[in-house]
mmCIF file of C-alpha atoms and ligand atoms in Angstrom:
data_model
loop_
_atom_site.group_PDB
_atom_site.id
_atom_site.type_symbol
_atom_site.label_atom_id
_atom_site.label_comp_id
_atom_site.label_asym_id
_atom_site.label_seq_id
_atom_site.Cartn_x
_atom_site.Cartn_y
_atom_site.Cartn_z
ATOM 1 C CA UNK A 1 5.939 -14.540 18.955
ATOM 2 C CA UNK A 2 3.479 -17.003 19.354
ATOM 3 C CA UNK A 3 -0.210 -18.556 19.010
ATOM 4 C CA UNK A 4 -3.344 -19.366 20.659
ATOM 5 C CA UNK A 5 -3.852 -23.305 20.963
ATOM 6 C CA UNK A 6 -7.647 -24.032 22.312
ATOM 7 C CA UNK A 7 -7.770 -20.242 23.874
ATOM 8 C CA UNK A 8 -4.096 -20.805 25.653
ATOM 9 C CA UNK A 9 -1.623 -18.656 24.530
ATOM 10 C CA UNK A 10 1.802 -20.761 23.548
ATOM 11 C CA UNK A 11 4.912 -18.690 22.666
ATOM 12 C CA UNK A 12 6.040 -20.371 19.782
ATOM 13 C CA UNK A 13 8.584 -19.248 16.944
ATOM 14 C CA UNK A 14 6.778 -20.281 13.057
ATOM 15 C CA UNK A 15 7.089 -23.838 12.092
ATOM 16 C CA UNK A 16 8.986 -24.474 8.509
ATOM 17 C CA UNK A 17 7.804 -26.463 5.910
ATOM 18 C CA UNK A 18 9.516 -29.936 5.552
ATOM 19 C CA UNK A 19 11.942 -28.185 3.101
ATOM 20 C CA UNK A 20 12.456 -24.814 5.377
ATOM 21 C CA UNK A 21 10.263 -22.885 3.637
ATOM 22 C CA UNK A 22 7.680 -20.234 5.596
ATOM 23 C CA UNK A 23 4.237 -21.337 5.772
ATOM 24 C CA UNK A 24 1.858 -18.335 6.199
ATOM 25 C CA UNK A 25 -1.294 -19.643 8.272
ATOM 26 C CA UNK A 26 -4.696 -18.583 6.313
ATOM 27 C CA UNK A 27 -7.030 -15.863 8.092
ATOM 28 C CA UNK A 28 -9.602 -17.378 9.896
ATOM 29 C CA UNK A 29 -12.353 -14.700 10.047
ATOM 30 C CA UNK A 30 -13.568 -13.532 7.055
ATOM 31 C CA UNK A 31 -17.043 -12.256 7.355
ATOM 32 C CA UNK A 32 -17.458 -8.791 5.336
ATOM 33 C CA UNK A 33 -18.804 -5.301 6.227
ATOM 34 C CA UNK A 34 -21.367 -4.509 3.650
ATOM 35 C CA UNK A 35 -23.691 -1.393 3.119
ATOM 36 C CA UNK A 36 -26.821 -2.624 4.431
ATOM 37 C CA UNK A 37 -25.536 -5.889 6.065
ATOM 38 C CA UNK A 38 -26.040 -8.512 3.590
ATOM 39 C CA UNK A 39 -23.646 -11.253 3.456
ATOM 40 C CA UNK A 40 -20.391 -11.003 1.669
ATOM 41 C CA UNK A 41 -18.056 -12.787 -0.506
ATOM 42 C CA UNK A 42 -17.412 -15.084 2.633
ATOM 43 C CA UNK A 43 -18.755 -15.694 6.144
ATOM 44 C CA UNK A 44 -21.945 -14.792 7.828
ATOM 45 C CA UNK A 45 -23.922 -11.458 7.172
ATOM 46 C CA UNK A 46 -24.913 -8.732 9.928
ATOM 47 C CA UNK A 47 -22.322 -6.481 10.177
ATOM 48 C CA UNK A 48 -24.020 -2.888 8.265
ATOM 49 C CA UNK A 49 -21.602 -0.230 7.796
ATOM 50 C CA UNK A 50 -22.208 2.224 10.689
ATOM 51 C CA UNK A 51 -20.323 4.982 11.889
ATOM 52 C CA UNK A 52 -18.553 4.225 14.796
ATOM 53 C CA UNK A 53 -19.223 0.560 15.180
ATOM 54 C CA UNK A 54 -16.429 -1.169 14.196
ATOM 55 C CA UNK A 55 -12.694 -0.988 15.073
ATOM 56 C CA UNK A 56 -9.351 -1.226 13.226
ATOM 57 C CA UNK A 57 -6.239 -3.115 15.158
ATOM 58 C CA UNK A 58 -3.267 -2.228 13.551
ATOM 59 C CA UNK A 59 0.600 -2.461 14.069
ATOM 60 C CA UNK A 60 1.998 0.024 12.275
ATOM 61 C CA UNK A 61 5.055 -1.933 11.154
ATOM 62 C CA UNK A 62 2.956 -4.504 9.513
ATOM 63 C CA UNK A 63 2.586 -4.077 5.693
ATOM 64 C CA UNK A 64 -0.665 -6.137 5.365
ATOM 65 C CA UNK A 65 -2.340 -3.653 8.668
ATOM 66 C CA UNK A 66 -0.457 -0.522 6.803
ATOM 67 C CA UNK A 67 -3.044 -1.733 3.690
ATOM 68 C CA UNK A 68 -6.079 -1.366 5.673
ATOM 69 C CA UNK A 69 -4.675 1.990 7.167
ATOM 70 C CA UNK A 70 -4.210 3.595 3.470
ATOM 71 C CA UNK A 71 -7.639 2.522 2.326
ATOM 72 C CA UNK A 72 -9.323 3.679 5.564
ATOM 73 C CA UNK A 73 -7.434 7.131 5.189
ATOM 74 C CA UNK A 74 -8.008 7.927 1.500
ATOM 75 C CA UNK A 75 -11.566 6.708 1.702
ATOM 76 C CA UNK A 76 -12.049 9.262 4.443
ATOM 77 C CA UNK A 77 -13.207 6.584 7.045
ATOM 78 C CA UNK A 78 -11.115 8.033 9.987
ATOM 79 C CA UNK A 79 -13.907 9.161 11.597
ATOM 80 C CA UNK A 80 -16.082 6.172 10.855
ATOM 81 C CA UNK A 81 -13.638 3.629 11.651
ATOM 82 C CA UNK A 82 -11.953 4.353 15.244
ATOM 83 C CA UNK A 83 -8.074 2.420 15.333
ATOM 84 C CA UNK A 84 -5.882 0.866 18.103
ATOM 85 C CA UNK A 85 -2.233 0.690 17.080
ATOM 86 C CA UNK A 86 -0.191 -2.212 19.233
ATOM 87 C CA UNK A 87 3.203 -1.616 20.411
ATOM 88 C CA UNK A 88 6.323 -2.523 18.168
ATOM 89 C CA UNK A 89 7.572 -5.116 19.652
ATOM 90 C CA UNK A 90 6.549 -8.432 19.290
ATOM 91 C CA UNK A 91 8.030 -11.288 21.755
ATOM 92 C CA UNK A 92 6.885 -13.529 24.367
ATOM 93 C CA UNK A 93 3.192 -12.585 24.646
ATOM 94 C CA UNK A 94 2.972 -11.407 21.176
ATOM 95 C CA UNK A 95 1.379 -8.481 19.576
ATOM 96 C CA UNK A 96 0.644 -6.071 23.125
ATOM 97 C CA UNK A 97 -0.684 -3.102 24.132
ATOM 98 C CA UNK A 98 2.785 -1.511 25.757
ATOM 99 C CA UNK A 99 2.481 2.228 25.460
ATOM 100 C CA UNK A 100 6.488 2.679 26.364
ATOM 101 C CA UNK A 101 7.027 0.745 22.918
ATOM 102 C CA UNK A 102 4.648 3.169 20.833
ATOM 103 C CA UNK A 103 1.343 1.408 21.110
ATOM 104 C CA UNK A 104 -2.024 3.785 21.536
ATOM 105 C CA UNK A 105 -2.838 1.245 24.166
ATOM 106 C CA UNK A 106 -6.051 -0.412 23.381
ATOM 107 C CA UNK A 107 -8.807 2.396 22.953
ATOM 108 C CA UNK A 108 -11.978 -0.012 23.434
ATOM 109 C CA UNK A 109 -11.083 -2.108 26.598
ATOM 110 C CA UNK A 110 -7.830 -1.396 27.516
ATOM 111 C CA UNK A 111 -6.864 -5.093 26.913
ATOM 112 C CA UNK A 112 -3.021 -5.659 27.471
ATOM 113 C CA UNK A 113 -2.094 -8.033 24.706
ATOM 114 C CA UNK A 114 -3.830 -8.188 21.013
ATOM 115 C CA UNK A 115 -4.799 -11.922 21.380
ATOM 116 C CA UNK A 116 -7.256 -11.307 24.081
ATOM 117 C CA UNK A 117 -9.243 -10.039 21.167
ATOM 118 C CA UNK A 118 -9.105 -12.776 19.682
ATOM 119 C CA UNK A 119 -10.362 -15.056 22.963
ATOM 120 C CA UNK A 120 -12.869 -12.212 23.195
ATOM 121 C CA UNK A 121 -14.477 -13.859 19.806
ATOM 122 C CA UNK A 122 -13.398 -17.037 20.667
ATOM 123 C CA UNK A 123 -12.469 -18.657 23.443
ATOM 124 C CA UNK A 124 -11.165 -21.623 22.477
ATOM 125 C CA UNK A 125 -9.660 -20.114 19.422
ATOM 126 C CA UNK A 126 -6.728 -21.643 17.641
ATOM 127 C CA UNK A 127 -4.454 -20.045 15.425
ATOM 128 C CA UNK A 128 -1.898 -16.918 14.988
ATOM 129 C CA UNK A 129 -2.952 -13.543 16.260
ATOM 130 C CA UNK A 130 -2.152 -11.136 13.537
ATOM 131 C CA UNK A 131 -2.708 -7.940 12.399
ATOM 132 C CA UNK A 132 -4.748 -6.397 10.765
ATOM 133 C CA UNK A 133 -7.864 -7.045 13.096
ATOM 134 C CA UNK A 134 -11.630 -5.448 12.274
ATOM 135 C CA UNK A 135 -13.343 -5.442 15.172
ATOM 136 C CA UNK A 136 -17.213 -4.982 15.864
ATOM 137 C CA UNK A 137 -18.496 -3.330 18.965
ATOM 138 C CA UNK A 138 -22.067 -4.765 18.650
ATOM 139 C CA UNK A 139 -21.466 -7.987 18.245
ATOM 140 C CA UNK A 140 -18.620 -8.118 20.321
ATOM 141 C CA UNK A 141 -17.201 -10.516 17.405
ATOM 142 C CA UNK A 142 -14.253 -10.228 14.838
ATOM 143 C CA UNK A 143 -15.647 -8.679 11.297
ATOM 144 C CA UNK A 144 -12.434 -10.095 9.562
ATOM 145 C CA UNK A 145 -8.516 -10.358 9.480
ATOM 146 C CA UNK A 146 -7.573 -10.463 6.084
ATOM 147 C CA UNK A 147 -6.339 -7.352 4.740
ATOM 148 C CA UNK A 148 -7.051 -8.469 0.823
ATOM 149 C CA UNK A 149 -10.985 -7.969 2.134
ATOM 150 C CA UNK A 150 -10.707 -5.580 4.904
ATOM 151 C CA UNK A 151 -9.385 -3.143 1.978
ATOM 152 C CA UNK A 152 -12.356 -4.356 -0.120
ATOM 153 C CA UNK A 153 -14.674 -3.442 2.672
ATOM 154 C CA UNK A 154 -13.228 0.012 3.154
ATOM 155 C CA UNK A 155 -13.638 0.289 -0.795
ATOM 156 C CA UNK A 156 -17.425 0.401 -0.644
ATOM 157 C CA UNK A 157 -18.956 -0.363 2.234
ATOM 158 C CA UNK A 158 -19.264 3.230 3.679
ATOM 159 C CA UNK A 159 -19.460 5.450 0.715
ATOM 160 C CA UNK A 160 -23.324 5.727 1.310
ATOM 161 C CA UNK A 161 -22.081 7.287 4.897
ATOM 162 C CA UNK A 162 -18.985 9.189 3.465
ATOM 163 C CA UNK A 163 -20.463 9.816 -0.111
ATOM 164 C CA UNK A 164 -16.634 9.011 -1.121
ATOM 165 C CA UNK A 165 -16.452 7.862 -4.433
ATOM 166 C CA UNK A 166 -13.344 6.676 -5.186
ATOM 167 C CA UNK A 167 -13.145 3.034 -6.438
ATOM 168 C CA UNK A 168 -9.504 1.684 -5.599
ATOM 169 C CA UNK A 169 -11.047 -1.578 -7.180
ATOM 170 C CA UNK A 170 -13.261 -1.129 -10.719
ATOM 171 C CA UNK A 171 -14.994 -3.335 -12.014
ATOM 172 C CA UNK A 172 -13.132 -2.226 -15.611
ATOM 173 C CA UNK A 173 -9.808 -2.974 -14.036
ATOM 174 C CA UNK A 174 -10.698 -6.127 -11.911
ATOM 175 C CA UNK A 175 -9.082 -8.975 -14.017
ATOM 176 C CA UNK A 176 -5.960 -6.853 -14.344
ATOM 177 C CA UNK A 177 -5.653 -5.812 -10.723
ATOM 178 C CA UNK A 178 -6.229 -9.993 -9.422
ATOM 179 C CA UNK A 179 -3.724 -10.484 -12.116
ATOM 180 C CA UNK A 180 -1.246 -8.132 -10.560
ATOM 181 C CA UNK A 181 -2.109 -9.052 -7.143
ATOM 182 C CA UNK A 182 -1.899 -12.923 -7.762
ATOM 183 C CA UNK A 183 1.975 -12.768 -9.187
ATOM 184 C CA UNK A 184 2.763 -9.631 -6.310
ATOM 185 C CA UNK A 185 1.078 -11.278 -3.341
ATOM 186 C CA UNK A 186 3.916 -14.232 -3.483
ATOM 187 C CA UNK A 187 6.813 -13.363 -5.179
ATOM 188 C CA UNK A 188 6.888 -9.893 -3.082
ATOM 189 C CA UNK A 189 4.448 -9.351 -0.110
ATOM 190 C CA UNK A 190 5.379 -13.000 1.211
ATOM 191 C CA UNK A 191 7.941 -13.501 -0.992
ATOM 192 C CA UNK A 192 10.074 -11.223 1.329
ATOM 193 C CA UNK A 193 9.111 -13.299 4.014
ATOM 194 C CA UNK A 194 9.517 -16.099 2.628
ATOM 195 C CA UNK A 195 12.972 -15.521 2.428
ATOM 196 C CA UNK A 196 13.483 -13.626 5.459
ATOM 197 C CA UNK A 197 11.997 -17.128 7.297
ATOM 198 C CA UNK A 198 13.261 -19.691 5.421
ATOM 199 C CA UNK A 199 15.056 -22.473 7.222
ATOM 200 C CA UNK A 200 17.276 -23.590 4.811
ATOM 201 C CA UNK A 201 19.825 -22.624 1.855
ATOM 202 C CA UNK A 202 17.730 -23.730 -1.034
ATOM 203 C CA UNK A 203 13.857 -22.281 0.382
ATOM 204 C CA UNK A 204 15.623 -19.054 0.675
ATOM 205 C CA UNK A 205 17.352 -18.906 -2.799
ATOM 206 C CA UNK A 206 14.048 -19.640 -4.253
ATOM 207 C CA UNK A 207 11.870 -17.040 -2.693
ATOM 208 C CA UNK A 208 14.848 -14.601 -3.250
ATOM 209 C CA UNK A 209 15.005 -15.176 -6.940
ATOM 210 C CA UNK A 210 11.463 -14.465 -7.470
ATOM 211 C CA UNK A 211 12.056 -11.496 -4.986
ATOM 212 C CA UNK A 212 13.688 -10.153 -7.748
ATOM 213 C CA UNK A 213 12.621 -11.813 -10.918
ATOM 214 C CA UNK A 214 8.927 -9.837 -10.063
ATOM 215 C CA UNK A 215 10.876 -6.716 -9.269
ATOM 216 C CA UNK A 216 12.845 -6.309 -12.309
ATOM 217 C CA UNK A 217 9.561 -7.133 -14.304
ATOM 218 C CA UNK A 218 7.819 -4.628 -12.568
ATOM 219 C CA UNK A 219 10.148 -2.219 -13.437
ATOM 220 C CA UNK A 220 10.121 -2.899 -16.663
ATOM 221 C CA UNK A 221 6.267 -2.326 -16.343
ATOM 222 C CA UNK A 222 6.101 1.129 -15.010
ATOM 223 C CA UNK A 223 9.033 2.067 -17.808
ATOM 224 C CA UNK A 224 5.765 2.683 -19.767
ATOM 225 C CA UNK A 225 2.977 3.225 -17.585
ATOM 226 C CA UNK A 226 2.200 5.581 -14.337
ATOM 227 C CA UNK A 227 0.308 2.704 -11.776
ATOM 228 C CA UNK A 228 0.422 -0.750 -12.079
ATOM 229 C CA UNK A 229 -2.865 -1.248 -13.775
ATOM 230 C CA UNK A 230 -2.007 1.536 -16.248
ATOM 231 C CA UNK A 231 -3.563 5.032 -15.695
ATOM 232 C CA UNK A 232 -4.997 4.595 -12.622
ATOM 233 C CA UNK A 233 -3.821 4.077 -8.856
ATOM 234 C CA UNK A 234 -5.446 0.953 -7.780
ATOM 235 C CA UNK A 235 -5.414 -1.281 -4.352
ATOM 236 C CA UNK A 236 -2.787 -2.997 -6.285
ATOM 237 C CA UNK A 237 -0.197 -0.318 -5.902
ATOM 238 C CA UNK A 238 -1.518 0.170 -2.387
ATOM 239 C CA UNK A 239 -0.601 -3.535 -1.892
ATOM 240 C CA UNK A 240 2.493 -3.349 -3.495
ATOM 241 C CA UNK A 241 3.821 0.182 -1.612
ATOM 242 C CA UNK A 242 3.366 -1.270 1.594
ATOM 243 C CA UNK A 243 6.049 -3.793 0.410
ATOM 244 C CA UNK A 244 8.464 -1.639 -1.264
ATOM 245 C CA UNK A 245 8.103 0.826 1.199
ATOM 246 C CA UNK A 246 9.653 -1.363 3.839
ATOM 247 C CA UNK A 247 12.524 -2.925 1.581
ATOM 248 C CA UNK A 248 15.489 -0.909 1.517
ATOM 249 C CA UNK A 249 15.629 -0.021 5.438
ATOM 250 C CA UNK A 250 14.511 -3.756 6.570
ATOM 251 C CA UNK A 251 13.593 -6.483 3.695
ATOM 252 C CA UNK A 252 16.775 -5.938 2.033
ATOM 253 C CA UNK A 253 18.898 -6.410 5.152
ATOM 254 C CA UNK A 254 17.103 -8.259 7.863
ATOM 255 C CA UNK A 255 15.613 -10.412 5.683
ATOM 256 C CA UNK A 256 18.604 -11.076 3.647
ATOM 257 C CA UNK A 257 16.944 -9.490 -0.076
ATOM 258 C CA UNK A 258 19.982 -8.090 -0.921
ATOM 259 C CA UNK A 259 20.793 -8.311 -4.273
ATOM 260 C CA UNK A 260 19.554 -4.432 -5.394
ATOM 261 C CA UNK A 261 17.563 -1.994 -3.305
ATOM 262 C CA UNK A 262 14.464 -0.064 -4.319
ATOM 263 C CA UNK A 263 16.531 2.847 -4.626
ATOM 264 C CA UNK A 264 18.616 0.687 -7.637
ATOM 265 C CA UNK A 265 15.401 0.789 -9.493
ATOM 266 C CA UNK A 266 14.558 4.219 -11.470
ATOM 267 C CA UNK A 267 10.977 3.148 -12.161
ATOM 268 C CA UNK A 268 10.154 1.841 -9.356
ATOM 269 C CA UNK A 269 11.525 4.407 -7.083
ATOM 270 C CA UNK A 270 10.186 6.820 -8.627
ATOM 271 C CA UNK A 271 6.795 4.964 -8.288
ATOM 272 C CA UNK A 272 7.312 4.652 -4.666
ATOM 273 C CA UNK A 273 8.294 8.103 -3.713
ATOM 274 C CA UNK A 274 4.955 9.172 -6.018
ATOM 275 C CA UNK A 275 2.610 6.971 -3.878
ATOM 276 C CA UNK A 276 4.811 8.460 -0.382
ATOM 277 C CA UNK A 277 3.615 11.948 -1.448
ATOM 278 C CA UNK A 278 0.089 11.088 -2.234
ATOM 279 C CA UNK A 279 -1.855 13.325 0.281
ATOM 280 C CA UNK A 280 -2.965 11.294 2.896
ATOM 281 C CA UNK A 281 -0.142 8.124 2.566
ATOM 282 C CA UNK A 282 2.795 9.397 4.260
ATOM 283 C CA UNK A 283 1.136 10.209 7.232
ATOM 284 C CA UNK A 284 0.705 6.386 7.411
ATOM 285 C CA UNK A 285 4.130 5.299 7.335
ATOM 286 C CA UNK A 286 6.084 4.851 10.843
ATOM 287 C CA UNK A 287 9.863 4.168 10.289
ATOM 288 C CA UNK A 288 10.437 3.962 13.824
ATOM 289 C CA UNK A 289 7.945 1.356 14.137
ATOM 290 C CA UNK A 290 8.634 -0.415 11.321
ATOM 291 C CA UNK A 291 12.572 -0.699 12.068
ATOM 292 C CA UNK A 292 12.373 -1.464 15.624
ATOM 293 C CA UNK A 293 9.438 -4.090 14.815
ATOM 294 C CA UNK A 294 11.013 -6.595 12.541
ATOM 295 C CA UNK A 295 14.965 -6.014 13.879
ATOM 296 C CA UNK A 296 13.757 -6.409 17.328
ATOM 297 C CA UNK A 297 10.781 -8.905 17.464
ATOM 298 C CA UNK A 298 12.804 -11.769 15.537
ATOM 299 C CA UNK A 299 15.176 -13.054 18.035
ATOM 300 C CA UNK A 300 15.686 -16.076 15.239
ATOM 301 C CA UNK A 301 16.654 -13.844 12.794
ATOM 302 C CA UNK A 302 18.435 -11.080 14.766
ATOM 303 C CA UNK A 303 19.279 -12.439 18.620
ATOM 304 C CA UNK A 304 21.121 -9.265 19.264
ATOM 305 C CA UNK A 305 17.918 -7.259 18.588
ATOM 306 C CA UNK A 306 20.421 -4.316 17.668
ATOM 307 C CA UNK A 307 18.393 -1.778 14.788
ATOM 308 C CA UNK A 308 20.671 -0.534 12.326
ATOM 309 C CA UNK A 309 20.374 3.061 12.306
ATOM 310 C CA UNK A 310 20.462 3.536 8.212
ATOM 311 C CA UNK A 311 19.711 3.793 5.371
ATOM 312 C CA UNK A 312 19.291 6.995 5.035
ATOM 313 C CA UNK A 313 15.841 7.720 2.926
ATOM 314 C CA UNK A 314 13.885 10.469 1.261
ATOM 315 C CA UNK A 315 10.148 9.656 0.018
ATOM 316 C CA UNK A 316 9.810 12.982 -0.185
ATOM 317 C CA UNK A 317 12.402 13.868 -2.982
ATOM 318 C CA UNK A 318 11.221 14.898 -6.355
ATOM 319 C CA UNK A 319 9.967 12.175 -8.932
ATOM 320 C CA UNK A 320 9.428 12.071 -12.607
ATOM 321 C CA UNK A 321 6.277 9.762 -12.752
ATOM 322 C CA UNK A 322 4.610 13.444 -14.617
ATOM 323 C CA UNK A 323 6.075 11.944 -17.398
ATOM 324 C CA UNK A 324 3.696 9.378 -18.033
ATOM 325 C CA UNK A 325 -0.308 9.917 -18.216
ATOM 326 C CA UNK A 326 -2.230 9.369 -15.227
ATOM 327 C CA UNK A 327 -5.913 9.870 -13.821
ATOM 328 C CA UNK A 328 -5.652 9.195 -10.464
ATOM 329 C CA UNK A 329 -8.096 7.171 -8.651
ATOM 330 C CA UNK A 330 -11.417 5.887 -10.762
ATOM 331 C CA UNK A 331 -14.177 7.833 -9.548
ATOM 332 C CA UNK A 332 -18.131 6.005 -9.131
ATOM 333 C CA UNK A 333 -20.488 7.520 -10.951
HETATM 334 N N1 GSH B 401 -3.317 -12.713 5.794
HETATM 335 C C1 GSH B 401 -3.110 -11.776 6.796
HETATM 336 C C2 GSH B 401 -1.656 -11.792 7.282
HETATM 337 C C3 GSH B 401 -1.450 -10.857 8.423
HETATM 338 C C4 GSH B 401 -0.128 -11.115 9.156
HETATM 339 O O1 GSH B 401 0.524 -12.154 8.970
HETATM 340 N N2 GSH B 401 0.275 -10.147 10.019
HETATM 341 C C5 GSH B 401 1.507 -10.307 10.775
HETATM 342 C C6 GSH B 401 2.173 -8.975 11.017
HETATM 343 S S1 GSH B 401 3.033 -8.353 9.645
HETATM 344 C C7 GSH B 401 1.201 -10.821 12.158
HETATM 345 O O2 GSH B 401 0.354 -10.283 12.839
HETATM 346 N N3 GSH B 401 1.920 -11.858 12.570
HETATM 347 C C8 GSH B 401 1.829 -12.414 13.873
HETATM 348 C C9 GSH B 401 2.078 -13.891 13.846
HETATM 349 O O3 GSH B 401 2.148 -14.469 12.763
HETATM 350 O O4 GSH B 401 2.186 -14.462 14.916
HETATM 351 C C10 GSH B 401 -3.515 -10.440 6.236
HETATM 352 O O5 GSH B 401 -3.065 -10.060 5.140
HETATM 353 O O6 GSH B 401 -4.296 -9.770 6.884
#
C-alpha cells in the first residue's frame, strides 16, 4: 500500500484525519470519453469513443472498479473496451500485475505494477494509484479514474458504436438518483471504509452508525418499491450492489460493521440477490478476489493476513422482488 510522491513510489499505509477518521484522496484525472470528442463535464476534450482505443484497469475486489465493470458489461462494451485485471494483493509496491495472485497481467505493455501507468501519464505524478483506471492508447494519457464518471461515460458515450440504448442514468430520474447517490456514497460506499480505517474509538462509531442508520432506511425504502429510484434499475443500485455485495463476507467482519448482515435485511437481500442474477452481473463478481484482497492487503487491519473461509453465501437463491412493479432499465428513444 502506498503512493507516488513526484513520480517515486513511497510505500505508505493512509494517513488519518486529526481525529482518526479515513480521508479518501480525490481522483485526479477526470477528463471524459464523449461521442464525438467534445469536452466533458470536467477536463480537457479529445478522447472520441472508438472501438478499441481505450482500456479499463480493474481489480476485481474493488467495489468502485466492480462499477465500471457492470456498466461496461450491460452496455455491451466488452468488445469496445479491452480490460486488465491486477492481482489481489495489494502490499509493498501496491496494486501489481502478479499473475500467481489472479491478475490477467497487464494486456497493453506488460507493465509489472499498476502505478507505472500512472508515471506513464505523468511522470512526476503525485497521489494514490487506484483503481478503476481508463486508459487511452492514442494518447498514451489517462481518460479518467473516477468511477462516478467512468460509469457515466460507459452510459452514453458508445451507444452510437453499440446502438445500446439503455440509459442507467435518465434525465427523468437524475435529481432522484444524485439524491440517492449523495446520502449512499458516504454513509455506505466509504462509509464502510470509513470505519474499517478509522484510527480511533469515536471516528469509527460514527461512520458505523450511519453504516447502519442508511441501511435500515434503505430497507425501509425497497419495503415499497423494486430499485432504488422506484421502477427502474439505475447506476444507483449499481453503486450501491457493489457495496452490499461485499458486506457480509468482508465489510461486516474485517472492517468491523457488525451490528446486522445483509442477509438480516429481507428487503435488501432480496434486492441484492435480484441485481446478482441480473444476466450479465454475476459474472462480475470474484469472491476469491474480493476475500483474499481486503483480508490480505491490510496488514494494519489484519497482520496475520489469515482469510476467513465463511460465510457461506447464495446470490443465486430465489427472491421475491416479483412482488413489486418493475421496468427494468429506461430505454433511449
Ligand atoms: N474515487 C475513486 C476511488 C477509487 C479507490 O479508492 N480505489 C481503491 C481500491 S478499492 C484503490 O485503488 N486504492 C489504492 C490506494 O488507495 O492506495 C473511484 O471511485 O474511482
Amino acid at each position: 500500500m502506498g503512493l507516488l510522491i513526484e513520480g517515486r513510489w513511497h510505500d505508505q499505509w493512509y494517513t488519518s484525519g486529526k481525529d482518526g477518521s479515513f480521508q479518501r484522496e480525490q481522483a485526479q484525472r477526470r477528463h471524459w470519453i464523449t461521442a464525438d470528442g467534445r469536452p466533458g463535464p470536467s477536463g480537457e476534450g479529445g478522447f472520441a469513443a472508438e472501438a478499441g482505443r481505450y482500456h479499463l484497469y480493474v481489480s476485481l475486489a474493488c467495489p468502485w472498479a466492480h462499477r465500471t465493470l457492470i456498466l461496461r458489461q450491460l452496455k455491451g462494451l466488452e468488445s469496445l473496451v479491452e480490460v486488465s485485471v491486477v492481482g489481489w494483493l495489494m502490499r509493498e509496491h501496491g496494486w501489481t500485475f502478479d499473475q500467481s495472485q489472479g491478475s490477467s497481467g497487464d494486456r497493453l505493455d506488460d507493465l509489472d505494477f499498476l502505478y507505472q501507468r500512472y508515471t506513464a501519464d505523468t511522470p512526476d505524478y503525485t497521489g494514490r494509484v487506484t483503481v478503476p483506471l481508463l486508459w487511452d492508447k492514442q494518447q498514451r494519457r489517462i481518460v479518467s479514474n473516477e468511477s462516478a464518471e467512468i460509469i457515466r461515460m460507459f452510459n452514453s458515450a458508445f451507444d452510437h458504436l453499440t446502438g445500446n440504448r439503455l440509459d442507467f442514468y435518465p434525465h427523468a430520474l437524475r435529481s432522484r438518483i444524485d439524491q440517492l447517490n449523495g446520502r449512499i456514497y458516504p454513509a455506505l460506499n466509504n462509509g464502510v471504509y470509513r470505519a474499517g480505517f478509522a484510527t480511533s474509538q469515536q471516528a469509527y462509531e460514527t461512520a458505523f452508525d450511519e453504516v447502519f442508520a442508511e441501511l435500515d432506511s434503505l430497507e425501509a425504502l425497497l419495503a415499497g418499491q423494486r430499485y432504488l429510484a422506484g421502477e427502474y434499475l439505475t447506476e444507483a443500485d449499481v453503486r450501491l450492489f457493489t457495496t452490499l455485495i461485499r458486506f457480509d463476507a468482508v465489510y461486516h467482519g474485517h472492517f468491523k460493521c457488525n451490528l446486522r448482515r445483509i442477509a438480516d435485511y429481507p428487503n435488501l437481500s432480496n434486492w441484492l440477490r435480484e441485481l446478482y442474477q441480473w444476466p450479465g452481473v454475476e459474472g462480475t463478481v470474484d469472491f476469491s478476489h474480493i476475500k483474499n484482497h481486503y483480508y490480505a492487503s491490510h496488514a494494519t487491519i489484519n497482520p496475520t493476513g489469515i482469510v476467513p473461509r465463511g460465510p457461506l453465501l447464495d446470490f443465486g437463491a430465489s427472491h421475491d422482488r416479483q412482488r413489486l412493479d418493475g421496468r427494468g432499465v429506461w430505454c433511449r428513444d
